[in-house]
Amino acid sequence: MVVQGWVTSVVLEPHEQLKNLMTVVVTLQVEETLKGENLKTLTFRQAVIDKRDQQQYLGYRTGQHVLLVLIKPSKLGLTSPAGMEQGRFLIEPQGAGKLSATNGFGNAGLFRGLNSQLQAKSIPVAPEVREMITKRGTGPVSLEHLKRLIRTIAATDSTK
């Protein structure tokens, strides 16, 4: 599932079945669904292993504008962004009404090898998206271009 939205609630609580496992329960007001079921609100539970992460609520904050690439929930109802920080993007204003997206690793290595994979599968992408994925380095990327890339890949996956 890939969603863009606003964090409306972050709560630290024990897992319902595994009482010794602390979890962060995050609720989003969904602005847009790029892949998966269209929901107005999404609540998910993520395991917290490190005590320091408990104090930091895994970095989630009420009011954050985020794009999340979430893996399929486990049988115990736990999920997380794909690659943890790699699949959680903070959305911020970039000027001129544009928004940028930056994951927890500053987007380092985000698109490594992707261009050749897209070419091998004959998946066409817009020139500005190709430029984004072939550019080396770190830092914010255009939210619009990132979402276009995600939609392209999701549409290709759904035709299989």
mmCIF file of N, CA, C and O in Angstrom, residues 1-2 44 68-74 78-84 87:
data_model
loop_
_atom_site.group_PDB
_atom_site.id
_atom_site.type_symbol
_atom_site.label_atom_id
_atom_site.label_comp_id
_atom_site.label_asym_id
_atom_site.label_seq_id
_atom_site.Cartn_x
_atom_site.Cartn_y
_atom_site.Cartn_z
ATOM 1 N N MET A 1 0.842 -1.165 0.000
ATOM 2 C CA MET A 1 0.000 0.000 0.000
ATOM 3 C C MET A 1 0.894 1.236 0.000
ATOM 4 O O MET A 1 1.895 1.270 0.700
ATOM 5 N N VAL A 2 0.515 2.225 -0.794
ATOM 6 C CA VAL A 2 1.261 3.479 -0.839
ATOM 7 C C VAL A 2 0.255 4.610 -0.666
ATOM 8 O O VAL A 2 -0.687 4.733 -1.456
ATOM 9 N N PHE A 44 -2.307 2.013 11.323
ATOM 10 C CA PHE A 44 -1.439 0.840 11.283
ATOM 11 C C PHE A 44 -0.613 0.769 12.548
ATOM 12 O O PHE A 44 -0.450 1.746 13.260
ATOM 13 N N LEU A 68 3.876 7.180 2.556
ATOM 14 C CA LEU A 68 4.343 5.917 3.123
ATOM 15 C C LEU A 68 4.178 4.785 2.125
ATOM 16 O O LEU A 68 3.112 4.627 1.525
ATOM 17 N N VAL A 69 5.241 4.008 1.962
ATOM 18 C CA VAL A 69 5.212 2.780 1.176
ATOM 19 C C VAL A 69 5.197 1.660 2.201
ATOM 20 O O VAL A 69 6.235 1.312 2.768
ATOM 21 N N LEU A 70 3.997 1.135 2.499
ATOM 22 C CA LEU A 70 3.846 0.155 3.572
ATOM 23 C C LEU A 70 3.847 -1.272 3.042
ATOM 24 O O LEU A 70 3.220 -1.559 2.020
ATOM 25 N N ILE A 71 4.537 -2.157 3.768
ATOM 26 C CA ILE A 71 4.511 -3.572 3.416
ATOM 27 C C ILE A 71 3.199 -4.182 3.895
ATOM 28 O O ILE A 71 2.509 -3.615 4.740
ATOM 29 N N LYS A 72 2.874 -5.336 3.365
ATOM 30 C CA LYS A 72 1.635 -6.034 3.734
ATOM 31 C C LYS A 72 1.690 -6.376 5.226
ATOM 32 O O LYS A 72 2.697 -6.883 5.727
ATOM 33 N N PRO A 73 0.601 -6.115 5.962
ATOM 34 C CA PRO A 73 0.601 -6.428 7.401
ATOM 35 C C PRO A 73 0.797 -7.922 7.668
ATOM 36 O O PRO A 73 0.326 -8.762 6.915
ATOM 37 N N SER A 74 1.488 -8.223 8.764
ATOM 38 C CA SER A 74 1.715 -9.611 9.184
ATOM 39 C C SER A 74 0.423 -10.190 9.748
ATOM 40 O O SER A 74 -0.556 -9.476 9.960
ATOM 41 N N LEU A 78 0.997 -6.342 12.245
ATOM 42 C CA LEU A 78 2.112 -5.396 12.250
ATOM 43 C C LEU A 78 2.539 -5.077 10.821
ATOM 44 O O LEU A 78 2.549 -5.949 9.955
ATOM 45 N N THR A 79 2.889 -3.833 10.584
ATOM 46 C CA THR A 79 3.432 -3.425 9.298
ATOM 47 C C THR A 79 4.484 -2.361 9.553
ATOM 48 O O THR A 79 4.689 -1.938 10.696
ATOM 49 N N SER A 80 5.147 -1.945 8.494
ATOM 50 C CA SER A 80 6.130 -0.870 8.572
ATOM 51 C C SER A 80 6.371 -0.371 7.161
ATOM 52 O O SER A 80 6.026 -1.050 6.190
ATOM 53 N N PRO A 81 6.971 0.801 7.050
ATOM 54 C CA PRO A 81 7.357 1.232 5.716
ATOM 55 C C PRO A 81 8.388 0.263 5.137
ATOM 56 O O PRO A 81 9.224 -0.278 5.867
ATOM 57 N N ALA A 82 8.314 0.028 3.835
ATOM 58 C CA ALA A 82 9.282 -0.848 3.161
ATOM 59 C C ALA A 82 10.682 -0.282 3.375
ATOM 60 O O ALA A 82 10.921 0.903 3.150
ATOM 61 N N GLY A 83 11.577 -1.124 3.860
ATOM 62 C CA GLY A 83 12.939 -0.663 4.131
ATOM 63 C C GLY A 83 13.011 0.297 5.311
ATOM 64 O O GLY A 83 13.955 1.065 5.423
ATOM 65 N N MET A 84 12.001 0.266 6.161
ATOM 66 C CA MET A 84 11.875 1.144 7.333
ATOM 67 C C MET A 84 11.964 2.617 6.903
ATOM 68 O O MET A 84 11.049 3.105 6.289
ATOM 69 N N GLY A 87 11.197 3.761 3.131
ATOM 70 C CA GLY A 87 9.841 3.867 2.594
ATOM 71 C C GLY A 87 8.946 4.867 3.304
ATOM 72 O O GLY A 87 7.732 4.859 3.126
#
